[in-house]
XYZ file of N, CA and C in Angstrom:
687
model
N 68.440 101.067 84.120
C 67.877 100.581 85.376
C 68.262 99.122 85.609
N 68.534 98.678 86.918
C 68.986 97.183 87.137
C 67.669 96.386 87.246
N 67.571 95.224 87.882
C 67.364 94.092 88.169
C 67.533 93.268 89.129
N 66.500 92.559 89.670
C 66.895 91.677 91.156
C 67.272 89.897 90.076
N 68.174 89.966 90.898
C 68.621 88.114 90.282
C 68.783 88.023 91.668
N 68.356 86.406 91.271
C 68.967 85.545 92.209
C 70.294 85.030 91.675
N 71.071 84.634 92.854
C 72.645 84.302 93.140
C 72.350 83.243 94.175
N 72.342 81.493 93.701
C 71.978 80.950 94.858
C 70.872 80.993 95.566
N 71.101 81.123 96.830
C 69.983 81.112 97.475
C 69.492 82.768 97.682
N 70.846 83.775 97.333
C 70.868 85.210 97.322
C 69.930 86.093 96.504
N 69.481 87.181 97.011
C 68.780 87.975 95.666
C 70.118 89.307 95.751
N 69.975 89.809 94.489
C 71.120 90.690 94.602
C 70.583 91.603 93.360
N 71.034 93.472 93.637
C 70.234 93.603 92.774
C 71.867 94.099 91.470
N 71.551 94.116 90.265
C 71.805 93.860 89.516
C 71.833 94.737 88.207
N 72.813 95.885 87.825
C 72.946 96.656 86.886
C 74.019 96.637 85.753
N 73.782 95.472 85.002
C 74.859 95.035 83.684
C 74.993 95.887 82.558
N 76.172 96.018 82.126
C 76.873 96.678 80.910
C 78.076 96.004 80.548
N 78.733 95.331 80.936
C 79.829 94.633 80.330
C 80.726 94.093 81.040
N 82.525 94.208 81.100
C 83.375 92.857 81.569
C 84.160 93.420 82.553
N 83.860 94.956 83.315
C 83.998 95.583 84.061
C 83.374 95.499 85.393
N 83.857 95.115 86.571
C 82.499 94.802 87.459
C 82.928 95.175 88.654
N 81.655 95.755 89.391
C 82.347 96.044 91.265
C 80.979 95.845 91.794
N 81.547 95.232 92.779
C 80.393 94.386 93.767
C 80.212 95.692 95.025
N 78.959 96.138 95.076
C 78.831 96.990 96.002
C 78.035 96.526 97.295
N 78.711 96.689 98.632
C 78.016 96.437 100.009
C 77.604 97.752 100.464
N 76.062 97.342 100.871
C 75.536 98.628 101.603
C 75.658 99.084 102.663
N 75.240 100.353 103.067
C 74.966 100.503 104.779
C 73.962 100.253 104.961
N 73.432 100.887 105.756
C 72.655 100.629 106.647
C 71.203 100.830 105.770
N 71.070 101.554 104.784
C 69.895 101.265 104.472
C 69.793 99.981 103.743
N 70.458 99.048 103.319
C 70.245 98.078 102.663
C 70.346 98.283 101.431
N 69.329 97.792 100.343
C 68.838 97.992 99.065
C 68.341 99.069 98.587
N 68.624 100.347 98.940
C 67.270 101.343 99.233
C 67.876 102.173 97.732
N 66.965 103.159 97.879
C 67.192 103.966 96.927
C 68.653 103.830 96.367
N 69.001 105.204 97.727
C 70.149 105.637 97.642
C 71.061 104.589 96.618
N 70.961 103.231 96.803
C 72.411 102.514 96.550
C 71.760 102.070 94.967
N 70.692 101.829 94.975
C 70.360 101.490 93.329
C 70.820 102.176 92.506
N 70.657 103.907 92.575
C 71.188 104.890 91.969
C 72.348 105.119 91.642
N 73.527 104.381 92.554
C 74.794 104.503 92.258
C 75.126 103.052 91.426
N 74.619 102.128 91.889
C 74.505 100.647 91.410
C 74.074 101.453 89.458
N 73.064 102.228 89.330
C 72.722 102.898 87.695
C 73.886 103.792 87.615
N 74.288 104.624 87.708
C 75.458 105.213 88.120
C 76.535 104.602 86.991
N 77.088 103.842 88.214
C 78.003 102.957 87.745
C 77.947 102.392 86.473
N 76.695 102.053 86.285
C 76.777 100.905 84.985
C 76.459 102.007 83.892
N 76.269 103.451 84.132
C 76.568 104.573 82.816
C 78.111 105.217 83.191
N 78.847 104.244 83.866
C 80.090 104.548 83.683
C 80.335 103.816 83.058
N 80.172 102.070 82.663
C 80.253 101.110 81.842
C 80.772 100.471 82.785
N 80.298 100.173 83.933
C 81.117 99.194 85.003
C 79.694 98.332 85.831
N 80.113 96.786 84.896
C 78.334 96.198 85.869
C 78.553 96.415 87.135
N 77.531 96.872 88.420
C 77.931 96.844 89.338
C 76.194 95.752 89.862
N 77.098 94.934 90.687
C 76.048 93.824 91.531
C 76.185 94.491 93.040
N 74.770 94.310 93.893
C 74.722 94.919 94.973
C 74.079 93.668 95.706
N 74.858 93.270 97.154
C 74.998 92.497 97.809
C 73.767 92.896 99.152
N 72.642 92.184 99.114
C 71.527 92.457 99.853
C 71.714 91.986 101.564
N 71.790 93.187 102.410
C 72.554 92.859 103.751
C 71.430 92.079 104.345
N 70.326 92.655 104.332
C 69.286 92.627 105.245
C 67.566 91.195 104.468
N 68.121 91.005 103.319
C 67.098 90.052 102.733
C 66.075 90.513 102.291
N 66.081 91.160 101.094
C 64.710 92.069 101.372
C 63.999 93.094 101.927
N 64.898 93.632 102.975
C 64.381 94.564 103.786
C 65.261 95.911 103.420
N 65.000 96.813 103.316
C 65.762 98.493 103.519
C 64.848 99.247 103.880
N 65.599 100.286 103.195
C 64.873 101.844 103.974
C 63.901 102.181 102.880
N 63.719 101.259 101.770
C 62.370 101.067 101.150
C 60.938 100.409 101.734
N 61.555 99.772 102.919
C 60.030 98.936 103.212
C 60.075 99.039 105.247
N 61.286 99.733 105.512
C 61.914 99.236 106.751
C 62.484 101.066 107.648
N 62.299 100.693 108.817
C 62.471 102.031 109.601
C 64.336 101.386 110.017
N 65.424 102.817 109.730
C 66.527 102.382 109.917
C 66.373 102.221 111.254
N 66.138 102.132 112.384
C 66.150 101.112 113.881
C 66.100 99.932 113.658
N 64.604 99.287 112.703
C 64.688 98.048 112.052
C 65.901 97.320 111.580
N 66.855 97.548 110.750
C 67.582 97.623 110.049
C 68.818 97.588 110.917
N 69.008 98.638 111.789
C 69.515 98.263 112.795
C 70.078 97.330 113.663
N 68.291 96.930 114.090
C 68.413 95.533 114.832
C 68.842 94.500 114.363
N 69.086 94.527 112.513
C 69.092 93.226 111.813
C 70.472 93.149 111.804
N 70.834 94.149 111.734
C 72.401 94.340 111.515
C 72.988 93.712 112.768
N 72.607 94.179 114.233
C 73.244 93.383 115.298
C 72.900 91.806 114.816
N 72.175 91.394 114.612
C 72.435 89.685 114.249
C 73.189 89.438 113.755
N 73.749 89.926 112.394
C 74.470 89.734 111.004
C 75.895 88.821 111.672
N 76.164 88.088 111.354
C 77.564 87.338 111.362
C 78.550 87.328 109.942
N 79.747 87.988 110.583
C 80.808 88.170 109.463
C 80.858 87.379 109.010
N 81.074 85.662 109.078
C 81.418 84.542 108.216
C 80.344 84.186 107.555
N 78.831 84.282 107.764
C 77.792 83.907 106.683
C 78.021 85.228 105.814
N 78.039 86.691 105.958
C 78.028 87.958 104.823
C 79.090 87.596 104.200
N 80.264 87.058 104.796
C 81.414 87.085 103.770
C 81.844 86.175 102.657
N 80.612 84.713 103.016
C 80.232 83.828 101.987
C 79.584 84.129 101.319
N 78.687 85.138 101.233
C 77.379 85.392 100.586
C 78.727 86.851 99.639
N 79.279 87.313 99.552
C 79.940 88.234 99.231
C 80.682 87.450 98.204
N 81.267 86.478 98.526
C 82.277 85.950 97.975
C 81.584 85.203 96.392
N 80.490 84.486 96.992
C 79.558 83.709 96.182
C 79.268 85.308 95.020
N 78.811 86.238 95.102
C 78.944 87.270 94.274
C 79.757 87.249 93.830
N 81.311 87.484 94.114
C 82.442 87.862 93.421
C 82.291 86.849 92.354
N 81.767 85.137 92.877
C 82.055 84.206 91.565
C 80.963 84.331 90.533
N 79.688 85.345 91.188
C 78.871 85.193 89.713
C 79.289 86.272 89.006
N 79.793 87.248 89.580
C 80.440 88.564 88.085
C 81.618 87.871 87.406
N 82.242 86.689 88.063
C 83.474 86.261 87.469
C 82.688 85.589 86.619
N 82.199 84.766 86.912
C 81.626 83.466 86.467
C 80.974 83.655 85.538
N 79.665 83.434 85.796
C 78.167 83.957 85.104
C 78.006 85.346 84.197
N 78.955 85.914 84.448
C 78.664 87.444 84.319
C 80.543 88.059 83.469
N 81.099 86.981 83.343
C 82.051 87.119 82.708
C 82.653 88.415 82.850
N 82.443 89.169 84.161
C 83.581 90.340 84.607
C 85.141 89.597 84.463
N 86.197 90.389 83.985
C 87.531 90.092 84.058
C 88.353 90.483 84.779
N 87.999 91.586 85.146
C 87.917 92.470 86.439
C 87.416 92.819 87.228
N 87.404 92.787 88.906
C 86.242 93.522 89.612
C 86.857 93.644 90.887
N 86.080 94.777 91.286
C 86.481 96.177 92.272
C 85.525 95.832 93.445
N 85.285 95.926 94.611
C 84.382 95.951 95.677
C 84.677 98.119 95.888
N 83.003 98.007 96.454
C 83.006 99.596 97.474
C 81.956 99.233 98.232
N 82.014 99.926 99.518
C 81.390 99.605 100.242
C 81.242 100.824 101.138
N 80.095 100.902 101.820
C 79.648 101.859 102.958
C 79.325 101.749 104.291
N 79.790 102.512 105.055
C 79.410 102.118 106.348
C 79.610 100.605 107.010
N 78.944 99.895 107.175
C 78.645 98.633 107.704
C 79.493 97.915 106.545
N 78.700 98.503 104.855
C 79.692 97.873 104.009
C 81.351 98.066 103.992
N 81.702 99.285 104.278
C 82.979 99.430 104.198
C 83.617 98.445 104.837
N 83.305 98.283 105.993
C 83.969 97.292 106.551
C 84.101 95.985 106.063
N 83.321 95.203 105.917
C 83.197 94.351 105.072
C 83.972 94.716 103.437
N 84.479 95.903 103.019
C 84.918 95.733 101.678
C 86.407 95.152 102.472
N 87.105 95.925 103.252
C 88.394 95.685 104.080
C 88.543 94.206 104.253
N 87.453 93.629 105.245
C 87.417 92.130 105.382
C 87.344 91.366 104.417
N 86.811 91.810 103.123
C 86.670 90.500 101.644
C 88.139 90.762 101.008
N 88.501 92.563 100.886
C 89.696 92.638 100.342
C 91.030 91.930 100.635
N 90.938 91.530 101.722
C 92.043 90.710 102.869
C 91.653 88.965 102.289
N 90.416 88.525 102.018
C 90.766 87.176 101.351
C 90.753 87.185 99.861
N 90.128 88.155 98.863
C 90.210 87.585 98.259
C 90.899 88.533 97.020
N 91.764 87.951 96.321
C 92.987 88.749 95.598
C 92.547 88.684 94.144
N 90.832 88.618 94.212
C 90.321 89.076 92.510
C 90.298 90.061 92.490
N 90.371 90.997 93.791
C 90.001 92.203 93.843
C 90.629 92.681 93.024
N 90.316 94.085 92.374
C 91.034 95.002 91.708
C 91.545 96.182 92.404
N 90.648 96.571 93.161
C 90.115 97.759 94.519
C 89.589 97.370 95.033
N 89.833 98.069 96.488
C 88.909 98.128 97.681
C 88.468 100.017 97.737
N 87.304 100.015 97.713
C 86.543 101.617 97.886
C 86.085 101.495 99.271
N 86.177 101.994 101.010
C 85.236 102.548 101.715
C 85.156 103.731 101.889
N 84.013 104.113 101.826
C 82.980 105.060 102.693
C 82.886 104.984 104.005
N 83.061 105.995 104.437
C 83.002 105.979 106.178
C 82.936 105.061 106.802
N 84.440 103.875 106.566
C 83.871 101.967 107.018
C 83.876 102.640 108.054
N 82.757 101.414 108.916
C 82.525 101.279 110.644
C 83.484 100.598 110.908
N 84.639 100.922 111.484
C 86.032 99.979 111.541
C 86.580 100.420 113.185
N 85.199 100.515 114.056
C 85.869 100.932 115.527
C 87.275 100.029 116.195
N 88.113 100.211 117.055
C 89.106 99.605 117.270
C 87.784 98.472 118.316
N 87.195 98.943 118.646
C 86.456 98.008 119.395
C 85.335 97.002 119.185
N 85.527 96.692 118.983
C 84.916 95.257 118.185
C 83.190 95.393 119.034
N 82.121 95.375 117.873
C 80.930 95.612 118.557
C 80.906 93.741 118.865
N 79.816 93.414 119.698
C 79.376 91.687 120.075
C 78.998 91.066 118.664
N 78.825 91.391 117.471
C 78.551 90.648 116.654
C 79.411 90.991 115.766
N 80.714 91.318 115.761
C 81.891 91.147 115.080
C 82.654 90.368 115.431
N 83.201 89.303 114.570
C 83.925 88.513 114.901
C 85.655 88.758 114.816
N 85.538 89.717 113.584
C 87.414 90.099 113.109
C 87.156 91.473 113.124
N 88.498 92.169 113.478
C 88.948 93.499 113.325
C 89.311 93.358 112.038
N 88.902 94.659 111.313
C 88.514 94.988 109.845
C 90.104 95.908 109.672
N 90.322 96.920 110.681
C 91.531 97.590 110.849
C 93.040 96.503 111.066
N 92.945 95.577 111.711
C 93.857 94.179 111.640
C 93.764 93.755 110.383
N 92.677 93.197 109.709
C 92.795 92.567 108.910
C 93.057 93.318 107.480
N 93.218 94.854 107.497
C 93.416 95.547 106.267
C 94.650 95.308 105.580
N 95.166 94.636 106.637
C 96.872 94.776 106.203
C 97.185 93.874 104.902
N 96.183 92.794 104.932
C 96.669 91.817 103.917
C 95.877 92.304 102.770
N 95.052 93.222 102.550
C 95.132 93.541 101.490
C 95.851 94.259 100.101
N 95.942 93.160 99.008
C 97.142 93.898 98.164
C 96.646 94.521 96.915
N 95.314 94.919 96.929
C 94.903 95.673 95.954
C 94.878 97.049 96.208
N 94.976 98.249 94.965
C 95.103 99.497 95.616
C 93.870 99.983 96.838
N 93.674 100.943 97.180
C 92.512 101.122 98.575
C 92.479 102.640 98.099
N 90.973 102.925 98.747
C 90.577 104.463 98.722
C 89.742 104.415 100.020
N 90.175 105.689 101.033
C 89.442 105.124 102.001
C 88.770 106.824 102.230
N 87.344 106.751 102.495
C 86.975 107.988 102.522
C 86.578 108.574 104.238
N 87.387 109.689 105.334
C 86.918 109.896 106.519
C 86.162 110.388 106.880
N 85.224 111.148 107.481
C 85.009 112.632 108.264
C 85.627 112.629 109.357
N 85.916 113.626 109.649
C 86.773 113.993 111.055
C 85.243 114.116 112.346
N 83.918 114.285 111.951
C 83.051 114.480 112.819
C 82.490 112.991 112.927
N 83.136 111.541 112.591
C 82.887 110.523 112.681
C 82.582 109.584 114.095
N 81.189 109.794 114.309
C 81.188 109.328 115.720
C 80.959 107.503 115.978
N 80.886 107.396 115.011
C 81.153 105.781 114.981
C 82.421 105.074 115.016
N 83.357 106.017 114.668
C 84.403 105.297 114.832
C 85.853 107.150 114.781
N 86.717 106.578 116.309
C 87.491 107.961 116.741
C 88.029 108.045 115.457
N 88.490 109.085 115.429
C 90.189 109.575 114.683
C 91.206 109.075 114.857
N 91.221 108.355 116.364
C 92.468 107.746 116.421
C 92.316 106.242 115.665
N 91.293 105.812 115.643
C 91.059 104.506 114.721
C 91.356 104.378 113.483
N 90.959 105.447 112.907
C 91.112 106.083 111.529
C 92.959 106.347 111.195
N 93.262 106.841 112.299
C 95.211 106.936 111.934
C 95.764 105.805 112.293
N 94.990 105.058 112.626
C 95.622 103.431 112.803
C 95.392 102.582 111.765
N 93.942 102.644 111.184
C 93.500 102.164 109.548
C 94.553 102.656 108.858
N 94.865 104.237 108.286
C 95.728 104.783 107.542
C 97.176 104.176 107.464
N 97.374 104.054 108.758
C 98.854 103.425 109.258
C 99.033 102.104 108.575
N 98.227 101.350 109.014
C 98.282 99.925 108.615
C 98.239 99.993 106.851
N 97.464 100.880 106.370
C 97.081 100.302 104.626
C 98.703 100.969 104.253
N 99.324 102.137 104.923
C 100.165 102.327 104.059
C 101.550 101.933 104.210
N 101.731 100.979 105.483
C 102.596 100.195 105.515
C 102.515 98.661 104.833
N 101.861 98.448 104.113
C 101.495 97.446 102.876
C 102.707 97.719 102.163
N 103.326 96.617 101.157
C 104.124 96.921 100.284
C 103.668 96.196 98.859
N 102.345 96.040 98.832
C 101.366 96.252 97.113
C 100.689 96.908 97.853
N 99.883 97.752 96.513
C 98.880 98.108 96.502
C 98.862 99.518 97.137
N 98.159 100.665 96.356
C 98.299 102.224 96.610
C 97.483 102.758 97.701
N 97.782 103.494 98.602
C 96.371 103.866 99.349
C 96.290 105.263 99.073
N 94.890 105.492 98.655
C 94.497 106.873 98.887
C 93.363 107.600 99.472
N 93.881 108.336 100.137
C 93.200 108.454 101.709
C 92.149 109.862 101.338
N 91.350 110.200 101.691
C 90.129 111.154 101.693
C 90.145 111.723 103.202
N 90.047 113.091 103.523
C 89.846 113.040 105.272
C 89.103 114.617 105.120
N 87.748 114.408 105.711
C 87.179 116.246 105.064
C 86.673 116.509 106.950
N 87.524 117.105 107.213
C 86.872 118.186 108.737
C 85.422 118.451 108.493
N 85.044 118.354 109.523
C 83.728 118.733 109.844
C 82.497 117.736 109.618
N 82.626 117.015 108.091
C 81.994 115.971 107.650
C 81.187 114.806 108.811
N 80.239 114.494 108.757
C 79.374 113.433 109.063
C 80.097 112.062 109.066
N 79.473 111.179 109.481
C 79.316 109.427 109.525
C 78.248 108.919 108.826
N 78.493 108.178 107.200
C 77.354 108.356 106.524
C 77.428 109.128 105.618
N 78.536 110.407 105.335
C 77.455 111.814 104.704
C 77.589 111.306 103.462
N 77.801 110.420 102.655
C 77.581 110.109 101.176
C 75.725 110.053 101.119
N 75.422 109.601 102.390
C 74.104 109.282 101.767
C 73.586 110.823 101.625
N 72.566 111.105 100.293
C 71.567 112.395 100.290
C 70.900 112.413 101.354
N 70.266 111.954 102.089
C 69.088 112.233 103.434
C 70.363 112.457 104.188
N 71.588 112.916 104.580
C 72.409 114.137 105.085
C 73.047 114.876 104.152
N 72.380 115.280 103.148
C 73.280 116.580 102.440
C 72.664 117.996 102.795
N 71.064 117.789 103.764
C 71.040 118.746 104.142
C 72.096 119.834 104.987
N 73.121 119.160 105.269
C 74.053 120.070 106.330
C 75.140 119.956 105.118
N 75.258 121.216 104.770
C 76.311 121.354 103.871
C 77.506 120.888 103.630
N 78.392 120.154 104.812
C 79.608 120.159 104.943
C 79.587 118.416 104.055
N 78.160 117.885 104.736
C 78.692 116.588 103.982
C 77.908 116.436 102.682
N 77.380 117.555 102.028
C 77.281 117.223 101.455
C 78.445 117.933 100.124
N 79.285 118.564 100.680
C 80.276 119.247 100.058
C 81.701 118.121 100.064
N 81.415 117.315 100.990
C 82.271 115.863 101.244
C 81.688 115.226 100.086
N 81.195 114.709 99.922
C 80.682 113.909 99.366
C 81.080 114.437 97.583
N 80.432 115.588 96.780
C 80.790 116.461 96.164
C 82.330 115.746 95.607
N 83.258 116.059 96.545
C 84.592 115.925 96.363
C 84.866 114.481 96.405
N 84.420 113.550 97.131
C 85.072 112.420 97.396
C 84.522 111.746 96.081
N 83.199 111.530 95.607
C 83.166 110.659 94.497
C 83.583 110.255 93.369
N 83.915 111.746 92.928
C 84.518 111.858 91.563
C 85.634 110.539 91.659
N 86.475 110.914 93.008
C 87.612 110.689 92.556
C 87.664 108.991 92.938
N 86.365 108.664 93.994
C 85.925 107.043 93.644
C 86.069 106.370 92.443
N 85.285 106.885 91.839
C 84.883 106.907 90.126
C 85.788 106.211 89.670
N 86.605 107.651 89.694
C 88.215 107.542 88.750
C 88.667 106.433 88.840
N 88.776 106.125 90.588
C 89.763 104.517 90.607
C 88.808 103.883 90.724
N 87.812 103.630 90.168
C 86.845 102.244 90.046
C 86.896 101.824 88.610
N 86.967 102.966 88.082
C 87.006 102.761 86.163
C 88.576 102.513 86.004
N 89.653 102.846 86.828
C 91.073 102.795 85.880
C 91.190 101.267 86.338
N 90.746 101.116 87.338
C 91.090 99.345 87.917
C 90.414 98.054 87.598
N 89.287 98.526 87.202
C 88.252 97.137 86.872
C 88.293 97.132 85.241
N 88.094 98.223 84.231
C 88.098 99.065 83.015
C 89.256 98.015 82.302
């Protein structure tokens, strides 16, 4: 089981095992269950994983996702991506990772794309259904799909084709861009029918994502342990 540390002025929660490390950004629920479990997860793969708190305290532990929501329209890319970064230096730092991987979901995915593009500790970039619309919502400042390009660590990017947050055609423009890179591997996930989200359990009631999901992690896993490991 992890731990809340503070990071700065940050709380972040916190599941150590050794010099292996991936910094995980949430969706939309924040801190909630769901992400602790993989945050334990992870670290009985032998990989510390630190989880980057979107919302301050708030998730789908204490908070209605509309709430959560609303917090998210405030959020500004250049304060999350300091507060992200400041992580990367305490698993380096403090926490003596030698390696470390970002994954991210939803809201996080995007943000894994945008940190992967500055910062080249990365080992991997993992998203989950990033929110990477070609259209920039009012409280985005950078295109996440623009800015994928400079990333030179390998990438795993996971789709659904029933993704209503962001078209298909956005998605073959993401694809386009990571695999015209010349570092770094991309490997692409794309399951028909699948949800927006469906990693999380509160949609595995509809089979398809949760049969997505099923398939896509393992092979997360795989490249989270061969790259940070």
């Amino acid at each position: 089981m992890g731990v809340t540390v503070a990071v700065g002025e940050q709380t972040a929660y916190l599941a150590r095992v050794g010099h292996a490390g991936v910094l995980l950004l949430p969706m939309i629920t924040g801190i909630g269950e769901q992400i602790r479990e993989w945050a334990d997860e992870l670290a009985g793969e032998g990989i510390t994983a630190l989880v980057w708190d979107p919302f301050k305290g708030r998730s789908t532990d204490n908070s209605t996702r509309e709430e959560l929501s609303g917090l998210l329209r405030k959020m500004d890319d250049d304060t999350a991506l300091a507060e992200q970064t400041e992580l990367l230096d305490y698993l380096t730092g403090e926490l003596g990772c030698s390696k470390v991987g970002v994954i991210g979901w939803c809201l996080g995915g995007r943000f894994a794309f945008l940190l992967g593009a500055r910062d080249q500790r990365l080992a991997s970039v993992v998203a989950f259904h990033p929110t990477v619309p070609s259209k920039l919502a009012p409280h985005h400042t950078y295109d996440a799909i623009a800015e994928a390009a400079g990333i030179t660590a390998p990438v795993l990017v996971s789709y659904p084709s029933a993704d209503t947050a962001v078209p298909n055609a956005d998605f073959e423009a993401l694809q386009t861009i990571l695999q015209a890179r010349q570092t770094g591997a991309t490997f692409t996930q794309y399951f028909p029918g699948a949800a927006h989200g469906f990693s999380d359990k509160s949609r595995h009631d509809k089979v398809v994502n949760a049969d997505a999901f099923r398939l896509a992690w393992p092979q997360a896993l795989a490249l989270m342990r061969s790259t940070v490991s």
